[in-house]
Coordinates of C-alpha atoms and ligand atoms in Angstrom, one line a residue:
Chain X
M29 CA -5.6 -15.8 -32.9
S30 CA -3.5 -13.4 -30.5
E31 CA -2.8 -14.4 -26.4
Q32 CA -5.9 -13.2 -23.9
I33 CA -4.9 -12.4 -21.1
V34 CA -7.8 -11.9 -18.4
I35 CA -7.6 -10.5 -15.3
I36 CA -9.9 -11.1 -12.1
G37 CA -10.2 -8.1 -9.7
A38 CA -9.4 -4.4 -11.2
G39 CA -7.0 -3.5 -8.1
Q40 CA -3.2 -2.6 -7.1
A41 CA -1.8 -5.8 -8.8
A42 CA -4.3 -6.1 -11.7
V43 CA -2.8 -2.3 -12.6
Q44 CA 0.9 -3.5 -12.5
A45 CA 0.3 -6.7 -14.5
V46 CA -0.8 -4.8 -17.1
T47 CA 1.8 -1.6 -17.0
T48 CA 4.1 -5.1 -17.0
L49 CA 2.7 -6.6 -20.2
K50 CA 2.6 -3.6 -22.2
A51 CA 6.2 -2.7 -21.2
E52 CA 7.4 -6.1 -22.3
G53 CA 4.9 -5.7 -25.6
F54 CA 2.3 -8.1 -24.9
A55 CA 0.8 -7.8 -28.3
G56 CA -2.4 -9.3 -27.0
S57 CA -5.3 -8.4 -25.9
I58 CA -6.2 -8.2 -22.0
I59 CA -9.8 -8.2 -20.6
M60 CA -9.7 -6.9 -16.8
V61 CA -12.8 -7.6 -14.6
G62 CA -13.3 -5.5 -11.3
D63 CA -16.9 -5.2 -9.1
E64 CA -16.2 -2.2 -7.8
A65 CA -17.5 1.2 -10.2
Y66 CA -14.3 2.4 -10.3
P67 CA -11.0 1.6 -12.2
P68 CA -7.8 0.9 -10.0
Y69 CA -7.6 3.0 -7.3
Q70 CA -4.8 3.4 -4.0
R71 CA -6.3 2.3 -1.0
P72 CA -3.7 3.7 1.2
P73 CA -4.6 7.1 0.9
L74 CA -8.4 6.3 2.0
S75 CA -7.5 5.7 5.8
K76 CA -5.0 9.0 5.6
A77 CA -4.8 12.2 3.1
Y78 CA -8.3 11.7 1.4
L79 CA -9.9 10.4 4.3
L80 CA -8.6 13.4 5.9
G81 CA -9.7 15.8 2.9
K82 CA -6.9 16.5 1.8
L83 CA -7.0 14.3 -1.4
E84 CA -9.4 14.9 -4.4
R85 CA -10.6 11.5 -5.4
E86 CA -9.5 11.7 -8.8
R87 CA -5.7 11.8 -7.5
L88 CA -6.5 8.5 -5.9
F89 CA -6.4 6.6 -9.8
L90 CA -3.7 5.0 -10.5
K91 CA -3.8 5.7 -14.2
A92 CA -5.1 7.7 -16.7
D93 CA -7.9 6.0 -18.9
S94 CA -6.2 6.0 -21.9
F95 CA -3.9 3.8 -20.5
Y96 CA -5.8 1.2 -20.6
P97 CA -6.8 1.0 -24.6
E98 CA -3.2 1.9 -25.3
A99 CA -2.3 -0.8 -23.4
H100 CA -5.2 -3.3 -25.5
C101 CA -6.6 -3.8 -22.0
Q102 CA -10.3 -3.9 -22.1
M103 CA -11.8 -2.9 -18.9
L104 CA -15.0 -4.0 -17.1
L105 CA -16.4 -2.2 -14.5
G106 CA -18.9 -3.1 -11.3
V107 CA -18.8 -6.6 -13.2
S108 CA -18.1 -10.0 -11.3
A109 CA -16.0 -13.1 -12.2
R110 CA -18.7 -16.0 -11.0
A111 CA -17.2 -19.0 -11.8
I112 CA -13.8 -20.2 -13.7
D113 CA -14.4 -23.2 -15.9
R114 CA -10.2 -24.5 -16.2
K115 CA -11.4 -27.7 -19.1
A116 CA -13.3 -25.0 -21.1
M117 CA -10.4 -21.7 -20.1
T118 CA -13.6 -19.4 -19.7
V119 CA -14.4 -17.1 -16.7
L120 CA -18.1 -16.6 -16.6
L121 CA -19.2 -13.1 -15.5
S122 CA -22.3 -11.4 -13.5
D123 CA -23.5 -9.9 -17.2
G124 CA -23.4 -13.9 -18.3
S125 CA -21.0 -13.6 -20.7
R126 CA -18.4 -16.0 -21.0
K127 CA -14.2 -14.8 -21.8
P128 CA -11.4 -17.2 -23.0
Y129 CA -8.5 -17.1 -21.7
D130 CA -5.5 -18.2 -22.7
K131 CA -3.8 -17.2 -19.2
L132 CA -5.8 -16.2 -16.4
L133 CA -4.5 -13.4 -13.4
I134 CA -6.7 -13.5 -10.3
A135 CA -5.9 -10.1 -8.3
T136 CA -9.1 -10.5 -6.3
G137 CA -7.5 -9.1 -2.7
T138 CA -9.3 -9.1 0.0
R139 CA -12.7 -7.9 2.0
V140 CA -12.9 -7.1 5.6
R141 CA -13.3 -9.3 7.8
Q142 CA -17.2 -8.4 9.7
I143 CA -17.5 -8.5 13.1
Q144 CA -20.2 -11.1 14.6
V145 CA -21.8 -9.1 17.8
P146 CA -25.3 -8.5 17.8
G147 CA -26.2 -4.8 16.1
A148 CA -23.2 -5.5 13.7
E149 CA -25.7 -4.2 11.2
L150 CA -27.1 -0.9 12.9
P151 CA -26.3 2.0 10.7
G152 CA -23.3 3.7 11.8
V153 CA -21.2 1.1 11.9
H154 CA -18.8 1.4 9.2
Y155 CA -15.4 -0.9 7.7
L156 CA -13.0 1.0 5.8
R157 CA -11.6 -1.0 2.4
S158 CA -13.1 0.6 -0.9
I159 CA -13.9 4.6 -1.7
A160 CA -17.2 3.6 -1.3
D161 CA -17.2 2.7 2.5
V162 CA -15.0 6.4 2.5
D163 CA -18.2 8.1 1.3
R164 CA -20.3 6.4 3.6
L165 CA -17.9 6.9 6.6
S166 CA -16.6 11.0 5.5
P167 CA -19.7 12.8 6.1
E168 CA -20.2 11.1 9.6
I169 CA -16.7 12.1 10.6
V170 CA -17.7 15.8 12.5
A171 CA -16.2 17.4 15.5
G172 CA -17.6 16.8 18.5
K173 CA -18.8 12.9 17.9
K174 CA -17.6 10.3 19.4
L175 CA -15.6 7.7 17.8
A176 CA -15.4 3.9 18.7
V177 CA -12.6 2.3 16.6
V178 CA -12.7 -1.5 17.2
G179 CA -9.4 -3.2 16.4
G180 CA -6.1 -1.4 17.1
G181 CA -4.4 -2.6 13.5
Y182 CA -2.9 -0.1 10.8
I183 CA -6.3 1.4 9.4
G184 CA -7.7 1.2 13.0
L185 CA -5.0 3.9 14.1
E186 CA -4.5 5.8 10.9
V187 CA -8.6 6.6 10.4
A188 CA -8.4 7.4 15.0
A189 CA -5.7 9.7 13.8
V190 CA -7.1 11.4 11.2
A191 CA -10.7 11.6 13.5
Q192 CA -8.7 12.9 15.9
K193 CA -7.1 15.9 14.0
R194 CA -10.9 16.9 12.5
G195 CA -11.9 17.3 16.1
L196 CA -13.8 13.9 17.0
E197 CA -13.4 12.0 20.2
V198 CA -11.7 9.0 19.6
T199 CA -11.6 6.0 21.8
V200 CA -9.9 2.1 20.5
F201 CA -11.0 -1.0 21.6
E202 CA -8.4 -3.7 21.1
A203 CA -8.7 -7.1 22.5
L204 CA -5.1 -7.9 23.0
D205 CA -3.0 -5.6 25.6
R206 CA -1.2 -3.9 22.9
L207 CA -1.5 -1.7 19.5
M208 CA -0.1 -3.7 16.2
A209 CA 0.2 -6.8 18.2
R210 CA 0.7 -9.2 15.4
A211 CA 3.0 -6.9 13.2
V212 CA 5.2 -4.5 15.1
S213 CA 6.8 -5.3 18.2
P214 CA 6.4 -4.4 21.9
Q215 CA 8.5 -1.2 21.8
L216 CA 6.5 0.2 19.0
S217 CA 3.3 -0.6 20.0
A218 CA 4.7 1.4 23.3
F219 CA 5.3 4.1 21.1
Y220 CA 1.8 4.5 19.3
E221 CA 0.0 4.2 21.7
Q222 CA 1.6 7.3 24.2
A223 CA 1.5 9.3 20.7
H224 CA -1.9 8.5 20.3
R225 CA -3.0 9.3 23.7
A226 CA -0.7 12.8 24.3
E227 CA -3.4 13.6 21.3
G228 CA -6.0 12.9 22.9
V229 CA -7.1 9.3 21.8
Q230 CA -8.3 6.8 24.2
F231 CA -7.5 3.3 25.1
C232 CA -9.3 0.1 26.2
F233 CA -7.1 -3.2 25.8
K234 CA -8.0 -6.5 26.5
T235 CA -11.8 -5.5 25.6
G236 CA -13.8 -7.2 23.0
V237 CA -16.4 -5.8 21.6
E238 CA -19.9 -7.7 22.8
A239 CA -22.4 -5.8 21.2
F240 CA -23.6 -2.1 19.1
E241 CA -26.7 -0.5 20.4
G242 CA -29.1 1.6 19.1
H243 CA -32.2 2.5 18.3
G244 CA -31.9 2.5 14.3
K245 CA -28.7 3.4 14.2
V246 CA -25.5 2.5 16.8
E247 CA -25.6 4.7 20.1
R248 CA -23.5 2.7 22.3
L249 CA -21.3 -0.2 22.2
R250 CA -21.1 -3.4 25.6
A251 CA -17.3 -3.8 25.8
G252 CA -15.8 -5.5 29.1
G253 CA -19.3 -5.5 30.2
K254 CA -19.4 -2.0 29.9
L255 CA -21.5 0.4 28.3
Y256 CA -19.8 3.7 26.3
P257 CA -21.5 5.9 24.2
A258 CA -20.5 5.9 20.5
D259 CA -22.0 8.2 17.3
L260 CA -20.1 5.9 15.0
V261 CA -17.7 3.2 14.9
L262 CA -14.9 2.2 12.6
V263 CA -14.4 -1.5 12.4
G264 CA -10.6 -2.2 11.6
I265 CA -9.9 -6.2 12.9
G266 CA -8.4 -7.3 9.8
A267 CA -9.0 -9.4 6.4
I268 CA -10.4 -12.2 4.5
P269 CA -8.5 -13.0 1.1
N270 CA -11.1 -13.1 -1.7
V271 CA -10.4 -17.1 -2.8
E272 CA -14.0 -18.4 -3.3
L273 CA -13.4 -18.5 -7.0
A274 CA -10.4 -20.4 -7.5
K275 CA -10.9 -22.9 -4.2
E276 CA -14.5 -23.3 -6.6
A277 CA -12.3 -23.9 -9.6
G278 CA -10.5 -26.6 -7.8
L279 CA -6.9 -24.8 -6.9
T280 CA -5.3 -25.2 -4.4
C281 CA -5.6 -22.5 -1.7
Q282 CA -5.0 -22.2 2.4
D283 CA -5.5 -18.7 3.4
G284 CA -4.5 -17.4 0.2
I285 CA -4.5 -19.0 -3.2
V286 CA -1.3 -21.0 -2.9
V287 CA 1.6 -20.0 -5.7
D288 CA 4.9 -21.1 -6.7
R289 CA 8.1 -18.7 -6.7
F290 CA 6.8 -17.4 -10.1
C291 CA 3.3 -16.1 -9.1
T292 CA 1.7 -19.2 -11.2
S293 CA -0.8 -21.8 -9.5
V294 CA 0.3 -24.8 -7.8
S295 CA -2.7 -26.4 -9.6
D296 CA -3.0 -25.1 -12.4
P297 CA 0.0 -23.1 -15.3
A298 CA -2.4 -21.0 -17.4
I299 CA -3.2 -19.4 -14.0
F300 CA -1.4 -17.0 -11.6
A301 CA -2.7 -15.1 -8.9
A302 CA -0.4 -11.5 -7.3
G303 CA -1.2 -9.4 -4.6
D304 CA -3.7 -9.7 -1.1
C305 CA -4.9 -13.0 -2.4
T306 CA -1.8 -15.3 -2.6
R307 CA -0.1 -17.5 0.2
H308 CA 3.4 -17.8 -1.4
H309 CA 6.7 -18.2 -0.6
G310 CA 8.7 -14.9 1.5
H311 CA 11.8 -14.3 0.6
N312 CA 13.4 -16.4 3.7
G313 CA 11.6 -19.3 2.1
E314 CA 8.8 -19.0 5.1
E315 CA 4.7 -19.6 3.5
I316 CA 3.2 -15.9 4.0
R317 CA 0.3 -14.4 2.7
L318 CA 0.8 -10.3 2.3
E319 CA -1.1 -7.0 2.3
C320 CA 1.0 -4.5 0.8
V321 CA 1.2 -2.3 -1.7
Q322 CA 4.8 -3.3 -2.5
N323 CA 3.9 -7.5 -2.1
A324 CA 1.1 -6.5 -5.1
I325 CA 3.2 -4.5 -7.6
D326 CA 6.6 -7.0 -7.1
Q327 CA 4.0 -10.1 -7.7
A328 CA 2.1 -8.3 -9.9
K329 CA 5.2 -7.5 -12.2
H330 CA 6.8 -11.5 -11.8
A331 CA 2.9 -12.9 -12.6
A332 CA 3.1 -11.0 -16.0
L333 CA 6.6 -12.4 -16.4
A334 CA 5.7 -16.4 -16.2
M335 CA 2.8 -15.0 -18.6
L336 CA 4.8 -13.8 -21.0
G337 CA 7.3 -17.0 -20.6
K338 CA 10.0 -15.1 -18.9
P339 CA 9.6 -16.2 -15.5
T340 CA 12.2 -14.6 -12.7
P341 CA 11.3 -15.8 -9.4
Y342 CA 10.1 -13.4 -7.1
R343 CA 12.0 -12.7 -4.0
E344 CA 11.9 -9.1 -3.1
V345 CA 12.0 -8.1 0.7
P346 CA 8.8 -6.8 1.3
W347 CA 7.9 -3.1 2.7
F348 CA 5.3 -0.8 4.0
W349 CA 4.7 2.2 5.7
S350 CA 2.2 4.3 7.7
D351 CA 1.3 8.0 8.6
Q352 CA -0.1 8.6 11.5
Y353 CA -0.2 12.4 12.6
D354 CA 4.1 13.2 11.6
L355 CA 5.1 10.2 12.1
K356 CA 6.2 8.1 9.1
L357 CA 6.3 4.4 9.9
Q358 CA 8.5 2.1 7.4
I359 CA 9.0 -1.6 8.0
A360 CA 11.0 -4.0 5.9
G361 CA 11.4 -7.6 6.2
L362 CA 9.8 -10.1 8.3
S363 CA 9.8 -10.4 12.1
R364 CA 9.5 -13.4 14.0
P365 CA 8.4 -14.0 17.6
G366 CA 11.7 -14.7 19.6
D367 CA 14.1 -12.3 16.9
Q368 CA 16.8 -10.2 19.0
L369 CA 15.1 -6.7 19.7
V370 CA 17.8 -3.5 19.2
V371 CA 16.5 -0.3 19.9
R372 CA 18.5 2.3 17.8
G373 CA 17.8 6.1 19.0
D374 CA 15.4 7.4 21.9
P375 CA 11.7 7.1 20.9
A376 CA 11.2 10.3 23.0
T377 CA 12.9 12.4 19.9
R378 CA 9.9 10.8 18.0
K379 CA 13.2 9.4 15.7
F380 CA 14.1 6.0 16.4
A381 CA 14.3 2.1 14.8
V382 CA 13.8 -1.2 16.1
F383 CA 15.9 -4.1 14.4
H384 CA 14.6 -7.5 14.4
L385 CA 17.9 -9.4 14.6
R386 CA 17.8 -13.4 13.8
E387 CA 21.1 -15.5 13.7
G388 CA 23.5 -12.3 13.5
K389 CA 22.0 -10.7 11.1
V390 CA 18.7 -8.2 10.6
A391 CA 15.2 -9.7 9.7
C392 CA 13.1 -6.4 10.0
V393 CA 13.4 -3.0 10.6
E394 CA 11.1 -0.5 11.8
A395 CA 11.7 2.6 11.4
V396 CA 9.8 5.9 12.8
N397 CA 11.0 9.0 11.0
A398 CA 13.8 7.3 10.8
A399 CA 14.7 6.8 6.5
P400 CA 18.6 5.7 6.9
E401 CA 17.4 2.9 9.6
Y402 CA 14.6 2.0 7.1
I403 CA 16.9 2.2 3.9
V404 CA 20.3 0.9 4.8
G405 CA 18.2 -2.0 7.1
R406 CA 16.1 -2.9 4.1
K407 CA 19.3 -3.6 1.8
L408 CA 21.3 -5.6 5.3
I409 CA 18.1 -7.4 5.0
A410 CA 18.2 -8.4 0.9
D411 CA 22.3 -9.2 1.1
G412 CA 22.1 -11.2 4.4
T413 CA 24.5 -8.7 5.6
P414 CA 26.6 -10.1 9.0
I415 CA 26.0 -7.7 11.9
A416 CA 26.2 -6.9 15.5
A417 CA 23.6 -5.9 17.8
A418 CA 25.9 -3.1 19.7
R419 CA 26.8 -1.7 16.3
L420 CA 23.1 -1.3 15.2
A421 CA 22.7 0.5 18.6
D422 CA 24.9 3.1 18.2
T423 CA 23.9 6.2 17.1
A424 CA 27.5 7.4 16.4
I425 CA 28.0 5.2 13.8
P426 CA 26.0 6.7 11.0
M427 CA 23.7 4.3 9.0
K428 CA 26.2 4.7 6.0
N429 CA 28.9 3.1 7.1
I430 CA 27.2 0.8 10.0
V431 CA 28.7 -2.1 7.8
Chain I
M10 CA -2.3 25.3 -16.1
P11 CA 1.3 24.8 -16.0
K12 CA 3.2 22.9 -18.7
I13 CA 5.9 20.8 -17.2
K14 CA 8.8 19.2 -19.5
Y15 CA 9.8 15.6 -18.3
I16 CA 12.6 14.3 -20.4
E17 CA 13.2 10.4 -20.3
E18 CA 16.7 8.9 -20.0
N19 CA 17.0 7.8 -23.6
G20 CA 16.3 11.5 -24.4
K21 CA 12.9 11.6 -25.3
E22 CA 10.5 14.4 -24.3
H23 CA 7.2 14.8 -23.0
V24 CA 5.4 18.2 -22.8
V25 CA 2.3 18.3 -20.5
E26 CA 0.2 20.2 -18.4
V27 CA 0.0 19.6 -14.8
P28 CA -2.9 20.5 -12.4
V29 CA -1.7 23.1 -9.6
G30 CA -1.5 21.1 -6.7
W31 CA -0.7 18.1 -7.9
S32 CA 2.8 16.6 -7.6
V33 CA 5.5 16.6 -10.4
M34 CA 5.1 12.7 -10.1
E35 CA 1.3 12.9 -10.8
G36 CA 1.9 14.6 -13.7
A37 CA 4.0 12.3 -15.1
V38 CA 2.1 8.8 -13.7
K39 CA -1.1 10.2 -15.3
N40 CA 0.0 10.9 -18.4
L41 CA 1.9 7.4 -18.6
I42 CA 5.2 9.0 -18.9
P43 CA 7.3 6.2 -18.3
G44 CA 11.0 6.7 -15.8
I45 CA 8.8 7.0 -12.8
D46 CA 7.5 4.0 -10.5
A47 CA 6.1 6.3 -7.7
D48 CA 5.0 2.0 -5.7
C49 CA 3.7 4.0 -3.0
G50 CA 1.8 6.8 -4.6
G51 CA 3.4 10.1 -2.9
A52 CA 3.8 9.0 0.4
C53 CA 7.5 9.5 0.3
A54 CA 8.6 6.5 1.6
C55 CA 9.4 4.5 -1.9
A56 CA 11.9 7.2 -3.4
T57 CA 10.9 5.5 -7.1
C58 CA 9.8 8.8 -7.9
H59 CA 13.5 10.6 -8.1
V60 CA 14.2 13.4 -10.9
Y61 CA 16.7 15.6 -11.7
V62 CA 14.8 18.9 -12.3
D63 CA 16.9 21.3 -14.6
P64 CA 19.9 23.4 -12.8
A65 CA 17.9 26.8 -14.4
W66 CA 14.6 25.4 -12.2
N67 CA 16.3 24.1 -8.9
A68 CA 16.3 28.0 -7.0
K69 CA 12.9 27.7 -7.4
M70 CA 11.7 24.5 -6.6
P71 CA 10.0 24.3 -2.6
P72 CA 12.5 23.4 -0.2
M73 CA 13.4 19.7 0.9
G74 CA 12.0 18.1 3.8
D75 CA 14.0 15.8 6.2
M76 CA 12.7 12.5 5.0
E77 CA 13.2 13.6 1.0
E78 CA 16.7 14.5 2.0
T79 CA 17.7 11.3 3.5
M80 CA 15.2 9.3 1.0
L81 CA 17.8 10.5 -1.5
D82 CA 20.5 10.2 0.0
F83 CA 20.7 6.4 -0.6
A84 CA 19.5 7.0 -4.0
Q85 CA 21.0 5.0 -7.1
D86 CA 23.4 7.8 -8.7
R87 CA 21.9 11.3 -7.1
E88 CA 23.1 14.3 -8.5
A89 CA 22.8 18.0 -7.3
T90 CA 19.4 18.8 -8.0
S91 CA 17.7 15.2 -7.4
R92 CA 14.6 15.3 -5.9
L93 CA 12.2 13.2 -5.2
S94 CA 9.1 14.0 -7.7
C95 CA 6.2 13.0 -5.0
Q96 CA 7.5 15.7 -2.9
L97 CA 7.3 18.4 -5.5
K98 CA 4.0 20.4 -5.3
V99 CA 3.2 22.3 -8.3
T100 CA 2.3 26.0 -8.5
E101 CA 1.4 28.2 -11.2
A102 CA 4.9 29.4 -11.0
M103 CA 6.2 26.2 -12.3
D104 CA 5.3 26.9 -16.0
G105 CA 8.1 25.8 -18.3
L106 CA 9.5 23.3 -15.0
V107 CA 12.2 21.4 -16.9
V108 CA 13.0 17.2 -15.3
R109 CA 14.8 14.7 -16.5
M110 CA 14.2 11.2 -15.5
P111 CA 17.1 8.1 -13.9
K112 CA 18.7 5.2 -15.7
S113 CA 16.8 3.5 -13.1
Q114 CA 14.3 4.0 -10.2
H115 CA 16.0 0.7 -8.6
Ligands
LIG8 C1 -7.9 1.6 3.7 C2 -6.3 0.9 3.8 C3 -4.9 0.8 3.6 C4 -3.8 0.4 3.4 N1 -2.4 1.6 3.6 C5 -1.7 0.4 3.2 C6 -0.6 1.3 3.4 O1 -0.3 2.5 3.7 N2 1.2 1.0 2.8 C7 0.9 -0.4 2.2 O2 2.0 -0.7 1.7 N3 -0.8 -0.9 2.1 C8 -1.5 -0.3 2.6 N4 -2.8 -1.3 2.6 C9 -2.9 -2.6 1.9 C10 -2.7 -1.9 0.3 O3 -3.9 -1.5 -0.4 C11 -2.9 -3.6 -0.6 O4 -2.6 -4.4 -0.2 C12 -3.2 -3.5 -1.9 O5 -4.6 -3.1 -2.6 C13 -4.1 -4.5 -2.7 O6 -3.4 -5.4 -4.2 P1 -4.6 -5.9 -4.5 O7 -4.6 -5.2 -6.3 O8 -3.9 -7.5 -4.3 O9 -6.1 -6.1 -4.0 P2 -6.8 -4.9 -4.5 O10 -6.6 -3.5 -4.5 O11 -7.9 -4.8 -3.2 O12 -7.9 -5.2 -5.3 C14 -8.5 -6.3 -6.0 C15 -10.0 -5.6 -6.7 O13 -10.5 -6.8 -6.7 C16 -11.8 -6.8 -6.6 N5 -12.8 -8.4 -6.9 C17 -12.6 -9.3 -6.1 N6 -13.2 -10.4 -6.3 C18 -13.4 -10.0 -7.9 C19 -14.5 -11.2 -8.4 N7 -14.4 -12.6 -8.4 N8 -14.8 -10.1 -9.6 C20 -14.4 -8.8 -10.1 N9 -13.6 -8.4 -8.9 C21 -13.1 -8.8 -7.7 C22 -12.0 -6.2 -5.3 O14 -13.8 -5.6 -5.6 C23 -10.5 -4.9 -5.5 O15 -11.8 -3.9 -6.0 C24 -4.4 -0.6 2.7 C25 -5.4 -1.0 2.4 C26 -6.0 -0.2 2.8 C27 -8.2 -1.2 2.8
LIG9 S1 6.2 8.0 -4.4 FE1 6.9 7.0 -3.2 S2 8.8 8.3 -2.5 FE2 7.7 9.6 -4.2

């Protein structure tokens, strides 16, 4: 009998695994199980062009429907995996069926972290992870309304930018003292705060939200002991990896399914994992869990190769982007507290980069509308090229000649 | 609907109809034409959607933005008519467009 691969989850990583299996000539069968109503789609536009109304739904889907049968992939949508039986090598689905696997790929991604305050269940309090979430949020994005964004991370800020453009009055509540605090340098936080303020967005820092209030729907929120009117709320306070299935099956999990360099579970050689739901060794060795398209795509490629018996180690430098107004932020690498920060270019020109140096090498680059800095920076990180801070800061030296 | 011809690096040709308003990148990806990765899905953030526009068509392409220009500057095997296909928005006037794919997108 030919080999059967079961994939749990039908997102960015799942579809990449199918693509790689097809490209490598996998002759067995694939079953892909997704609990959403839709075939795999891109999430990044959900908080950008799609929310702005500039991208039709059809364009979110990662592949044409005909791709799946061509890749010998049976797609089961609106069905969720309930349990993994590692002994019998089967997956129990919500429709009661059991699917046998020779290799199993877990690509379950994350779900939003819900805010635990009184009134959190009121209509008008939104989250953003899926097409269904946008369908609920979008009709409420109406000029003149007051939007409260809870959490000054990427998603909150991207929604703030879209809503501001669409004529809403936007206030962002952030518990810490700066934006995207866990992800970017203070220089970048300050720049983005100023950029949003210039567009009219207001901020309340060091202000945790205590409650949502209203009759039948949210009308105001209480934060830092004060009341703020709000017609709608968008909560963006992070995500939680979907690891319960893996945990119940006895796979080692630690804020993510723990995998080795080949995206194989450290507990079971027949089980693989890729994307937002994994804890793995980053390119420089540290244990991390990443939430970005690059990681989903690259891990899925390595997982697919490992399933085919052609394991290659995952060592790609992570990269990420975020679009807010006319600002394209591109980040490569992983920063750490204590890195030496070098600014190249003048933030006032809306075109600059921050390099994070560690032991004389670039560990991370944050580039705003600065593709040369981003691309060369990414290469410097991958190659581990030693470089002096003064050279990076010197805009008279083009990035092409920086080494 | 405008018809676009995509030529793989190995010479294999694909002619498909692409809706007006979509990008040349989407025309390839949605029709399962290999050779364009488009990792970022068209955000002009990854440069894995590099194509060579047929010289006869080059002048009819929309102008290049700064971002695309600089991303291409660092692309492998850049040629005079290199473009990022996610930045080429399909118009009726592009009926018959021919693009070739590079050896590699990485
Ligand atoms: C609004 C938004 C904006 C983003 N913007 C960017 C960006 O600009 N750049 C970037 O790099 N990244 C961005 N990301 C992150 C990026 O989308 C994710 O990193 C990527 O989707 C991860 O892919 P994945 O396959 O691991 O998970 P997902 O794409 O989330 O797919 C997992 C799927 O599995 C399903 N599932 C879970 N459990 C089960 C089960 N038991 N049975 C069946 N199905 C199950 C889930 O419902 C989901 O459909 C953004 C994310 C969001 C939400
Ligand atoms: S698809 Fe990423 S730059 Fe074109």
